[in-house]
Short mmCIF file of C-alpha atoms and ligand atoms in Angstrom, two decimals:
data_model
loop_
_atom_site.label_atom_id
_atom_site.label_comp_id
_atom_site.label_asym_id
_atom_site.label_seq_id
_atom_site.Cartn_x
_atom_site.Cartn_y
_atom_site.Cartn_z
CA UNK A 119 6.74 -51.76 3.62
CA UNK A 120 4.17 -49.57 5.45
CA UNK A 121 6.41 -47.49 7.08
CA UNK A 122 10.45 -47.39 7.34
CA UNK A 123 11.92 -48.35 10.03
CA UNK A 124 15.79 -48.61 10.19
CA UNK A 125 17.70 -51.35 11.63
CA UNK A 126 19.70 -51.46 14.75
CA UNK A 127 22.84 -52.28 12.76
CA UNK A 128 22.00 -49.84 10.20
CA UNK A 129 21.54 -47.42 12.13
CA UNK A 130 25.09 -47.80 14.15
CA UNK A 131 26.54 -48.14 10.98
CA UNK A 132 25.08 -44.53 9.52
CA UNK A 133 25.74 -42.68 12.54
CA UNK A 134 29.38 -43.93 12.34
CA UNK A 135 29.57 -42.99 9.13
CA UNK A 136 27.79 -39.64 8.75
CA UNK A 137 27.72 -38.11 12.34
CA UNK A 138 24.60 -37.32 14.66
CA UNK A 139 21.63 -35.95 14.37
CA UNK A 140 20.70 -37.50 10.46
CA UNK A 141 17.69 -37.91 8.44
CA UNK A 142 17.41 -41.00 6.57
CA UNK A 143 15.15 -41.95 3.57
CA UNK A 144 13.84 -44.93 1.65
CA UNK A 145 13.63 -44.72 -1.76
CA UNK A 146 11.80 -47.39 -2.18
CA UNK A 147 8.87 -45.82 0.19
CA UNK A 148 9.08 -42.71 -1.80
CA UNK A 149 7.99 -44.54 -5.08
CA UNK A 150 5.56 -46.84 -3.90
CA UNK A 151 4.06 -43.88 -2.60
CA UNK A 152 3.91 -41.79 -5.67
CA UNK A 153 2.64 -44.91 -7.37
CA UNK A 154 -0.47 -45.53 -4.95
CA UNK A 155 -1.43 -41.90 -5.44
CA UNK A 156 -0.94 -42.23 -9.42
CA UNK A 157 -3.64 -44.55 -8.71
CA UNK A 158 -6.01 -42.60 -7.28
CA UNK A 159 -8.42 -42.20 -10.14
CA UNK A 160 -7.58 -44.30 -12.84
CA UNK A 161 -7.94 -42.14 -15.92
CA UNK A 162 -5.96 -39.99 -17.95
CA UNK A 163 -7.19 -36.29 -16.98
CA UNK A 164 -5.92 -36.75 -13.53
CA UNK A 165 -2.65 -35.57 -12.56
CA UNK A 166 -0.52 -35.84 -9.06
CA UNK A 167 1.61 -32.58 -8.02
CA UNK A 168 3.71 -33.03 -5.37
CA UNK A 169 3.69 -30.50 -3.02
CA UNK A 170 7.56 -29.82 -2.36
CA UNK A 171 7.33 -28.23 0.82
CA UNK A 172 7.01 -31.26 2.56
CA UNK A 173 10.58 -32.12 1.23
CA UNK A 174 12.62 -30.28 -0.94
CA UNK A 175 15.59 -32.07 -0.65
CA UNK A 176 16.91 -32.35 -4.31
CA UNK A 177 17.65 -36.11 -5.17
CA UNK A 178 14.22 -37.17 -3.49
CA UNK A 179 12.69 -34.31 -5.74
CA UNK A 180 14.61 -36.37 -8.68
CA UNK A 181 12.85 -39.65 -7.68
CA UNK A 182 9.69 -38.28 -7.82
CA UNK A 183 10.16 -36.79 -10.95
CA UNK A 184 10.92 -39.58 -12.17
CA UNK A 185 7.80 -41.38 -10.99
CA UNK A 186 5.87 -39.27 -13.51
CA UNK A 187 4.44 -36.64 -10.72
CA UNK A 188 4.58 -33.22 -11.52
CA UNK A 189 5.23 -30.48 -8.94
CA UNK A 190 3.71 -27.13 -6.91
CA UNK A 191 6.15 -24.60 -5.20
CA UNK A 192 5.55 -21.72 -3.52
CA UNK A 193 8.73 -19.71 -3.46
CA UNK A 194 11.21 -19.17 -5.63
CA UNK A 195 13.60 -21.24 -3.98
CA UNK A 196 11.27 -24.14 -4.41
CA UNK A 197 11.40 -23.17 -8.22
CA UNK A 198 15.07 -23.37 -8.26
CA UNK A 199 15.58 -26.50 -6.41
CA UNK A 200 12.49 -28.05 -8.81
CA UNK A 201 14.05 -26.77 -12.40
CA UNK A 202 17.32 -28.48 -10.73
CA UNK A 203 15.67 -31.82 -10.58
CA UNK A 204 14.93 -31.84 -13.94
CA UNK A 205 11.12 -30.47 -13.91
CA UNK A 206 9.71 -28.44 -16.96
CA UNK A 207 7.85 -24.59 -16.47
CA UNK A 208 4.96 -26.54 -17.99
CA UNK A 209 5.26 -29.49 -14.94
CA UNK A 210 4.86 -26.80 -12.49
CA UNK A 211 2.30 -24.89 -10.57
CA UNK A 212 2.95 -22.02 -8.44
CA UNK A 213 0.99 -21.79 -5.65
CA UNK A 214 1.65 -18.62 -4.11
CA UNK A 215 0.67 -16.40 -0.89
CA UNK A 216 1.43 -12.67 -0.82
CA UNK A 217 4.09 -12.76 -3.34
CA UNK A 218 6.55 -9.50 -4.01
CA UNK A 219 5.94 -7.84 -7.27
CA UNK A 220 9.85 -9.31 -7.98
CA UNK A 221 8.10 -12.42 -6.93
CA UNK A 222 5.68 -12.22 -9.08
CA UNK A 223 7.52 -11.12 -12.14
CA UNK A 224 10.48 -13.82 -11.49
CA UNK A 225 7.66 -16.37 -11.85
CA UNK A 226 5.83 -14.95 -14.98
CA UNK A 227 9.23 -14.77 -16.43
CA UNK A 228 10.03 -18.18 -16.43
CA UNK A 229 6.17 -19.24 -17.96
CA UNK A 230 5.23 -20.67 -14.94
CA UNK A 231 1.67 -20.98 -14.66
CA UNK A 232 0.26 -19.08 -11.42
CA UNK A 233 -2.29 -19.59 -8.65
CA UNK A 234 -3.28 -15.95 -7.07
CA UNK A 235 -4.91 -15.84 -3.72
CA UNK A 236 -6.58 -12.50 -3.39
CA UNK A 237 -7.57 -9.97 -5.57
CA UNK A 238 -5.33 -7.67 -5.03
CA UNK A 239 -2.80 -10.45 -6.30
CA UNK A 240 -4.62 -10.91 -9.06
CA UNK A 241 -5.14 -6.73 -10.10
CA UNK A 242 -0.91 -7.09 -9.40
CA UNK A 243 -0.87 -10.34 -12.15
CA UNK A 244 -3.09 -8.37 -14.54
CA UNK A 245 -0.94 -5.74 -14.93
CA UNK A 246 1.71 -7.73 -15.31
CA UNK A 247 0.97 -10.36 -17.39
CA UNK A 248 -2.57 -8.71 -19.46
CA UNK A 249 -3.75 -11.09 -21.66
CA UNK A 250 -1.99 -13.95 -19.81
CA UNK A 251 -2.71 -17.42 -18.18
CA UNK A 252 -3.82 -17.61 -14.63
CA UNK A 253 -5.06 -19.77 -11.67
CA UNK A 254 -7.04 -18.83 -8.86
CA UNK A 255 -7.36 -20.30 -5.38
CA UNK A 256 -10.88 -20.44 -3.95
CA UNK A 257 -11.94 -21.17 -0.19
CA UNK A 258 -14.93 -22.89 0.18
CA UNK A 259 -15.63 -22.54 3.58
CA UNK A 260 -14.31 -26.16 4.56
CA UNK A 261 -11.47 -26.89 5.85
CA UNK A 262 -9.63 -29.52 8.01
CA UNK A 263 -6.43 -30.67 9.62
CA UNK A 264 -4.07 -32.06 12.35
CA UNK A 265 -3.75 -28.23 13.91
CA UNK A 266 -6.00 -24.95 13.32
CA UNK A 267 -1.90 -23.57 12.53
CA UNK A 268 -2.29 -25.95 9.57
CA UNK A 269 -6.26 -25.34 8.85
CA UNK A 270 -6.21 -23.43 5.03
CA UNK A 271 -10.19 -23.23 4.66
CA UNK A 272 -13.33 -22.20 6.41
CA UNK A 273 -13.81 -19.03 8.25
CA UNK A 274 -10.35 -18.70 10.16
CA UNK A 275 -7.56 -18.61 7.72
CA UNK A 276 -5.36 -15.67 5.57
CA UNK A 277 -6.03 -18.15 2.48
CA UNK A 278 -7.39 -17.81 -1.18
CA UNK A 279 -10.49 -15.85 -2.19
CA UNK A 280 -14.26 -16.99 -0.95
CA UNK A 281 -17.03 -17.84 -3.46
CA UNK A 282 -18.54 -14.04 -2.68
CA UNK A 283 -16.14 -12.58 -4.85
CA UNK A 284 -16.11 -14.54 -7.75
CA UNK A 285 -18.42 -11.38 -9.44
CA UNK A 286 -15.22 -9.31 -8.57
CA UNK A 287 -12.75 -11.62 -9.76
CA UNK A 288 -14.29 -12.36 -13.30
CA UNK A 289 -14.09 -8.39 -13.74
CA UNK A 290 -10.35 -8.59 -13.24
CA UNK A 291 -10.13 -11.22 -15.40
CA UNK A 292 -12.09 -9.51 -18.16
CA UNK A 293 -10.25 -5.68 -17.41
CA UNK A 294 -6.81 -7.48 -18.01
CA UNK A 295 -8.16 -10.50 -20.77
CA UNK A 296 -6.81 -12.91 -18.62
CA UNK A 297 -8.04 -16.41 -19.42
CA UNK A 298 -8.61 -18.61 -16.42
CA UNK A 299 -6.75 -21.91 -16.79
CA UNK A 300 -7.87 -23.41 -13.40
CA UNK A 301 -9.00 -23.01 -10.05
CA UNK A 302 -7.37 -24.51 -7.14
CA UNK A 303 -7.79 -25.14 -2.86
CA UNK A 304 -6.37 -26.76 -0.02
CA UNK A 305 -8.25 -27.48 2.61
CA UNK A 306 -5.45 -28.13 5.29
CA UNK A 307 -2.87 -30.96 6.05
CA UNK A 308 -3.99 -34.11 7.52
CA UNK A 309 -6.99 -35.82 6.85
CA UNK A 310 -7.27 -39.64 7.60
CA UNK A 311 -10.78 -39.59 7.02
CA UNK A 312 -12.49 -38.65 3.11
CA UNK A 313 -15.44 -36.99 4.27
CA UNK A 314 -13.79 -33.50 4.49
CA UNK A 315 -11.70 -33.60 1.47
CA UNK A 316 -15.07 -34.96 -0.44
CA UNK A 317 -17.16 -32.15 0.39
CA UNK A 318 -14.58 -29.49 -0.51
CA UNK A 319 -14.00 -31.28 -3.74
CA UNK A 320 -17.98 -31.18 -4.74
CA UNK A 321 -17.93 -27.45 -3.49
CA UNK A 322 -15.04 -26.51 -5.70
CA UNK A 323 -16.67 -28.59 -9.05
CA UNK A 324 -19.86 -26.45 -7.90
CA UNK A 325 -17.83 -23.63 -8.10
CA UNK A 326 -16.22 -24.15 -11.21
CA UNK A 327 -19.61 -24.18 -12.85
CA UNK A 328 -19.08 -20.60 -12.77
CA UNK A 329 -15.61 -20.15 -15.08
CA UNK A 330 -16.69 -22.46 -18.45
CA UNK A 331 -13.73 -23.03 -20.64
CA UNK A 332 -11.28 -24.75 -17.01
CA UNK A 333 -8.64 -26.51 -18.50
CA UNK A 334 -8.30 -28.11 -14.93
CA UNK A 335 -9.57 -28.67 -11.00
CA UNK A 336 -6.79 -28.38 -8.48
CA UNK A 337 -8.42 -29.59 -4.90
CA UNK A 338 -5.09 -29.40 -2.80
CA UNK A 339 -2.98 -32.02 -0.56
CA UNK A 340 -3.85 -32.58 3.15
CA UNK A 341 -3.65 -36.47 2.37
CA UNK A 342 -2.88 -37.87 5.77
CA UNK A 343 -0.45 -40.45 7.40
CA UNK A 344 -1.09 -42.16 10.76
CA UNK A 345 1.99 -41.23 13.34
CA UNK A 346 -0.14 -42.91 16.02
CA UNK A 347 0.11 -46.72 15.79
CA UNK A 348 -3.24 -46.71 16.92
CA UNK A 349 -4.61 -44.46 13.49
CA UNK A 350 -6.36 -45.83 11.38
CA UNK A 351 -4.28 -45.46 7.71
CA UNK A 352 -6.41 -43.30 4.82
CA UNK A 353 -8.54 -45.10 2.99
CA UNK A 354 -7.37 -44.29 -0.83
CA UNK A 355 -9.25 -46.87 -2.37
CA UNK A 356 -12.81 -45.40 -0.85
CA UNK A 357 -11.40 -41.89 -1.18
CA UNK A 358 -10.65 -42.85 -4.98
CA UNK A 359 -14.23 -44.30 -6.02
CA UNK A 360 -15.93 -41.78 -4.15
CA UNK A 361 -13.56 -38.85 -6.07
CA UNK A 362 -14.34 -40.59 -9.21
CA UNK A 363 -18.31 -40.33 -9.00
CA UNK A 364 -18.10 -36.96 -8.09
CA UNK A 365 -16.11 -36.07 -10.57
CA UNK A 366 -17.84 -37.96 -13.29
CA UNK A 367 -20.92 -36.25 -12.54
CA UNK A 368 -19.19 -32.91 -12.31
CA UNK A 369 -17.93 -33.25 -16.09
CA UNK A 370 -21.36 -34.53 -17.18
CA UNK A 371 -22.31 -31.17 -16.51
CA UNK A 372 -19.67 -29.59 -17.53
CA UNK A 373 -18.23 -27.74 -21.27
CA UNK A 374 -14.94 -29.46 -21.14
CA UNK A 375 -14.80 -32.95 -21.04
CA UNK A 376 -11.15 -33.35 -21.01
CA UNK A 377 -10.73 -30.87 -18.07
CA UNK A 378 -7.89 -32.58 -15.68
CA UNK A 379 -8.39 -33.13 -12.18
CA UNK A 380 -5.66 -32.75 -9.80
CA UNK A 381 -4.25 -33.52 -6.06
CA UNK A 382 -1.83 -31.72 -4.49
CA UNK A 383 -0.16 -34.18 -2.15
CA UNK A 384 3.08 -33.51 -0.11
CA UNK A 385 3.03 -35.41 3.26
CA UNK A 386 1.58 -38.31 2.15
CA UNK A 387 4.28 -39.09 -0.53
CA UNK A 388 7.57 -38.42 1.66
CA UNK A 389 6.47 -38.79 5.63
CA UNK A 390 6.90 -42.27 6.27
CA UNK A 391 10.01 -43.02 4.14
CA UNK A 392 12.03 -40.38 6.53
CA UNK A 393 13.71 -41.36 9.59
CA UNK A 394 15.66 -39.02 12.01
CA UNK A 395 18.12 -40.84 14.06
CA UNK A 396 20.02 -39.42 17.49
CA UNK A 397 21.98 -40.46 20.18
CA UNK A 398 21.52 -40.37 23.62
CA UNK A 399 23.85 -38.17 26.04
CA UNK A 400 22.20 -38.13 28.97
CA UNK A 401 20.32 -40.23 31.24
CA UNK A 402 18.53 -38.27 34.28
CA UNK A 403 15.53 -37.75 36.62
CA UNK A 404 14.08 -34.46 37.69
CA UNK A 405 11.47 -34.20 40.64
CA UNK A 406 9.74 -38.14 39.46
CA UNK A 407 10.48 -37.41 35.84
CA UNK A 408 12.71 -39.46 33.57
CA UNK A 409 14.64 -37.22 31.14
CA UNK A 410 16.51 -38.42 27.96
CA UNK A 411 18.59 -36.37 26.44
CA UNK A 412 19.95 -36.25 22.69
CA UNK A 413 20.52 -34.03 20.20
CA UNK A 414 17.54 -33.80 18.76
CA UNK A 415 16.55 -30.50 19.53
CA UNK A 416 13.52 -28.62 17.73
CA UNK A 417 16.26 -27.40 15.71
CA UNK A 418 16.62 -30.54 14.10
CA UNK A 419 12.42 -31.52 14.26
CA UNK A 420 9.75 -28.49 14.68
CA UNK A 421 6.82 -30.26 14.59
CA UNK A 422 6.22 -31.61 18.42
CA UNK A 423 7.06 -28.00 19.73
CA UNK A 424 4.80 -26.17 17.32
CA UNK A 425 2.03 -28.83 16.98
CA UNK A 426 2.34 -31.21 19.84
CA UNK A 427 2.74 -33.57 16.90
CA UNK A 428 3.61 -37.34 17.93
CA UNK A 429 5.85 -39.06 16.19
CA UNK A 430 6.27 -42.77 17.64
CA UNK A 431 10.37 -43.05 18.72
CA UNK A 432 12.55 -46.76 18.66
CA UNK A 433 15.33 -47.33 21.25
CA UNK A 434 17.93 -49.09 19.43
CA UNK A 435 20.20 -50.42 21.88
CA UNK A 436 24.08 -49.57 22.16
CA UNK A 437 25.25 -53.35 21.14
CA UNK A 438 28.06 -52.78 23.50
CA UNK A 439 25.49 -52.26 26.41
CA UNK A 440 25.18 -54.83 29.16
CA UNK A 441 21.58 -53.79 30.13
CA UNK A 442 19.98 -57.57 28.69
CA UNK A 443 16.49 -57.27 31.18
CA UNK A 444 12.88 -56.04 29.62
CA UNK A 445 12.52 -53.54 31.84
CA UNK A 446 10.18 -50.41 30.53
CA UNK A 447 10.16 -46.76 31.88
CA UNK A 448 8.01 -43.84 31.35
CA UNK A 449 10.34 -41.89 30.08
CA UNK A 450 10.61 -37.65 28.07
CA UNK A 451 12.77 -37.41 25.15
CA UNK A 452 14.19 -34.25 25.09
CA UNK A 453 16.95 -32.30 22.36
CA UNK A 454 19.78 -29.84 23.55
CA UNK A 455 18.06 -26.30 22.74
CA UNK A 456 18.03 -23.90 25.27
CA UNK A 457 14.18 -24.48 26.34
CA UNK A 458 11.96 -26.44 28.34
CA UNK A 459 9.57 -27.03 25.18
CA UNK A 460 11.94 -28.67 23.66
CA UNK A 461 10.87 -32.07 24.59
CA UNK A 462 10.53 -34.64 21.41
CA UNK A 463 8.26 -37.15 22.94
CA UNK A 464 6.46 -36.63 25.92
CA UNK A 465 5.35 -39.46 28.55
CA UNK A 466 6.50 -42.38 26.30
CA UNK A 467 6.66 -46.07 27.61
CA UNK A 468 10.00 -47.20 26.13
CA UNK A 469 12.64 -49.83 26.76
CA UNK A 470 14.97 -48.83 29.28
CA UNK A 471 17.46 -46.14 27.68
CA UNK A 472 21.09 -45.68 28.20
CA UNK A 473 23.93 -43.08 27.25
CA UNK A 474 25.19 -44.34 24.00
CA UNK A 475 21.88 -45.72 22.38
CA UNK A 476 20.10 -44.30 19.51
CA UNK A 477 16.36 -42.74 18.89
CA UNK A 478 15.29 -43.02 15.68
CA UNK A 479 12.04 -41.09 15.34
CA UNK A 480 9.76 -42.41 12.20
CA UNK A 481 7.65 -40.40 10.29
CA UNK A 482 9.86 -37.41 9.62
CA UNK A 483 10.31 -37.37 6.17
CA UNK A 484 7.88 -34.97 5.75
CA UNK A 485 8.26 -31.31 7.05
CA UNK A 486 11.13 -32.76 8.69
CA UNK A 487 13.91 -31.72 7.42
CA UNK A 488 12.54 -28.56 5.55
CA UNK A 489 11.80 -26.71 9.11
CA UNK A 490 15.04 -27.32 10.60
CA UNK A 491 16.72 -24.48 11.70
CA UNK A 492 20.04 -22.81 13.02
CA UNK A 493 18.47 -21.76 16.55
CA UNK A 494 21.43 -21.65 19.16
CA UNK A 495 23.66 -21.75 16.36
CA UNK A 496 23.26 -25.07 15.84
CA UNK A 497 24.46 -27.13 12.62
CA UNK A 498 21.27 -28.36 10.36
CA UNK A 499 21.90 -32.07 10.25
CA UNK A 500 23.16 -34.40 7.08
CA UNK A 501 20.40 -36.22 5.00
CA UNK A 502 21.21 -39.94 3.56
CA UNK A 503 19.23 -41.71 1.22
CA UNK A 504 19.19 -45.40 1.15
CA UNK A 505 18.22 -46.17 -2.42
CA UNK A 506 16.46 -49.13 -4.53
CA UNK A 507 19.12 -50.72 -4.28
CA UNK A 508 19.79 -50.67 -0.24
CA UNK A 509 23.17 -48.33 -0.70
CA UNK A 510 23.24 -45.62 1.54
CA UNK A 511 24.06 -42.23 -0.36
CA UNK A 512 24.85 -38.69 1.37
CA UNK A 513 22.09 -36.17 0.01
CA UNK A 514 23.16 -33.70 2.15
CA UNK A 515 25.89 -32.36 3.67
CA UNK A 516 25.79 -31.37 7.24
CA UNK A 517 26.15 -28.05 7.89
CA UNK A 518 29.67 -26.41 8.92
CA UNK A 519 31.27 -23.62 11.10
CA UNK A 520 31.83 -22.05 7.60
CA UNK A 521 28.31 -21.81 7.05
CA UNK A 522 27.15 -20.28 10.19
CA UNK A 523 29.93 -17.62 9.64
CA UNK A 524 29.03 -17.06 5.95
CA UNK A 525 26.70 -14.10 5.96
CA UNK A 526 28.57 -11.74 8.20
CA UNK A 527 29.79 -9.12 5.96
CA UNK A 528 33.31 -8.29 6.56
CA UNK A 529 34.52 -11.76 7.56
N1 LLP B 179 -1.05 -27.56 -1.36
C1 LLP B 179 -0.96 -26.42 -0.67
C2 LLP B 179 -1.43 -25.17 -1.28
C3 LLP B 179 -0.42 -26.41 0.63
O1 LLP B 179 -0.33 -25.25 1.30
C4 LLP B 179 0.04 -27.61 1.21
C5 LLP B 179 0.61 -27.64 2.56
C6 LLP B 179 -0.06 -28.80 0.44
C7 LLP B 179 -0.62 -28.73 -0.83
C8 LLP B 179 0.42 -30.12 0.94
O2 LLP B 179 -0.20 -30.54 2.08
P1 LLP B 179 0.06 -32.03 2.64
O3 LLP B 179 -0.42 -32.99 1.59
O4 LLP B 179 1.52 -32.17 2.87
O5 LLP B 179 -0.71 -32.10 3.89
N2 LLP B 179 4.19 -28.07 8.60
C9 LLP B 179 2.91 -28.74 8.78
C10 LLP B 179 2.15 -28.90 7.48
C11 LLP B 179 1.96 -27.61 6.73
C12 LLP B 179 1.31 -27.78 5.39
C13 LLP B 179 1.33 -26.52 4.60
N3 LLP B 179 0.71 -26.62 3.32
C14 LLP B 179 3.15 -30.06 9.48
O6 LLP B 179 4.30 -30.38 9.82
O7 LLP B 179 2.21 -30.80 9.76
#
């Protein structure tokens, strides 16, 4: 399996079951994706951390844990939900951006090691923590991805510390005797080609030249997926010889030959095992234009409102619908929020859709979910997992009434 793609009958059957708008997830997906990027480099100082914010939900964390990855998180929260699923302090890295000195502290506290991003982050850590552990996140001046929103390198972005400042950051490191456990980057999210990620990943082994003593090299996710049926899928075979050589010839020159290399992958593990399904309410045309409406709003999926991101749809048909013909329209999918932007999937040629039959969108499992919200007071949907087994399992409760009206003080 490539990608999942729910059933017709499976899909009735969940919607009956669990209500409408709901994210569904293979489990199967899930771990033969954590397996191919186990694979990656075949060797033992290489290590996979899943990067939760793609998809925090807490049973998939559980199946990836138990697939041997280890983890990143950037917020507390993430630590919570993480040391829920069963991860160690020692399986975690904490990548962080601008933490709060509570922030900070909270982390330290529970010997989790730390990635700083500036220097004024890493003065903050020094005084907290003197004599302590640390990582440090490096920009290398490449960078890449599906959006400049999602760009974390080169010239244009708030992220980590450029290679001019390494003089100032191995003072701060001697002032407070912190030892340098690693360095780490991420270029940006979604690459399809290696080129990129290869050049970053010989400029951060340069770099590391400069810090003897690493215990590892951290070069980030950004490990793409192809949403368009006409992308071409990421070579990880090519990615993984050409990753080997250079880091073979980075530890040749290097004074510790058991220093661990390490990806950072979130998408790429959880995007294509996530389905969203919807139904359709409405069936109408505006001025020439074909508008379908469900309820799936960018409430319930951000990413075509804030990145024009595609993500290809299915029309599963209402079994109790007459229409039998092959008729095709250019159609818009479009949700139920309270703006025109809130269109799902623009221009599409699709089967001909009728009141009562279902969207399933593919692809969502990654920042899916996680960047739902409660605009116009809207519920955040259920999430089902169908597991190894092909039993469907609530992972998620839909949100209630009860939950909207929960922080009001005085209620
Ligand atoms: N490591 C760090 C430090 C990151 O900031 C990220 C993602 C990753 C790893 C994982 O990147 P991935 O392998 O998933 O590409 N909401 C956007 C993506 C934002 C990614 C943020 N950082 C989207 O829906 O495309």
């Amino acid at each position: 399996m490539e990608k999942f793609r729910i059933s017709k009958e499976r899909a009735f059957e969940l919607l009956a079951k669990y209500g409408s708008p709901l994210y569904v997830y293979s489990e199967e997906l899930i771990r033969k994706r954590c397996r191919e990027m186990k694979g990656l480099l075949s060797r033992e100082n290489f290590r996979v951390n899943y990067s939760a914010k793609a998809n925090t939900n807490l049973e998939i964390l559980k199946i990836i844990r138990d697939e041997g990855l280890y983890i990143d998180a950037m917020s507390p929260g993430e630590l919570i939900i993480e040391e829920k699923a069963g991860f160690k302090p020692e399986e975690i890295l904490y990548v962080s951006n601008n933490l709060s000195p509570e922030e900070m502290q909270f982390v330290i506290e529970k010997g989790i090691l730390l990635s700083v991003d500036s220097l004024s982050q890493l003065e903050l850590y020094g005084q907290f923590n003197p004599g302590g552990r640390v990582v440090v996140r490096f920009n290398t001046g490449i960078g890449a991805g599906h959006h400049q929103k999602v760009n974390t390198g080169g010239k244009k972005t708030k992220f980590a510390i450029q290679a001019e400042f390494i003089p100032q950051v191995k003072e701060i490191l001697a002032k407070y005797r912190l030892r340098l456990a690693g360095i780490n980057q991420h270029i940006g999210s979604l690459f399809l080609g290696v080129e990129s990620y290869l050049a970053s990943a010989r400029r951060l082994f340069q770099l590391a030249k400069e810090f003897p003593g690493l215990d590892f090299v951290d070069l980030g996710g950004g490990f793409g997926i192809p949403y368009h049926p006409e992308e071409k899928r990421l070579d990880l075979v090519q990615l993984g010889q050409e990753l080997e050589k250079a880091f073979e010839e980075f530890l040749a020159e290097y004074d510790n030959p058991d220093l661990i290399l390490m990806v950072e992958p979130g998408r790429y593990i959880v995007a294509e095992a996530g389905n969203l399904l919807g139904k359709v309410y409405s069936v109408k045309e505006n001025y020439g234009v074909k508008y379908i409406g469900t309820d799936l709003g960018f409430n319930v999926l951000m990413r075509p409102i804030l990145y024009d991101s595609y993500h290809e749809v299915q029309v599963l048909k209402n079994p109790a619908s007459k229409e039998t013909s092959n008729k095709r329209e250019r159609v818009n999918i479009v949700g139920n929020i309270c703006e025109s932007g809130d269109i799902l999937a623009e221009n599409r040629d699709l089967p001909l859709i009728e009141e009562g039959d279902i969207v399933a969108v593919m692809d969502v499992g990654a920042y899916g979910f996680v960047m739902s919200s409660n605009y116009n007071c809207r519920l955040r949907p259920a999430e089902v997992l169908i597991d190894a087994g092909g039993q469907d399992r609530l992972i998620r409760k839909r949100e209630s009434y009860e939950d909207l009206l929960r922080h009001f003080p005085g209620l």
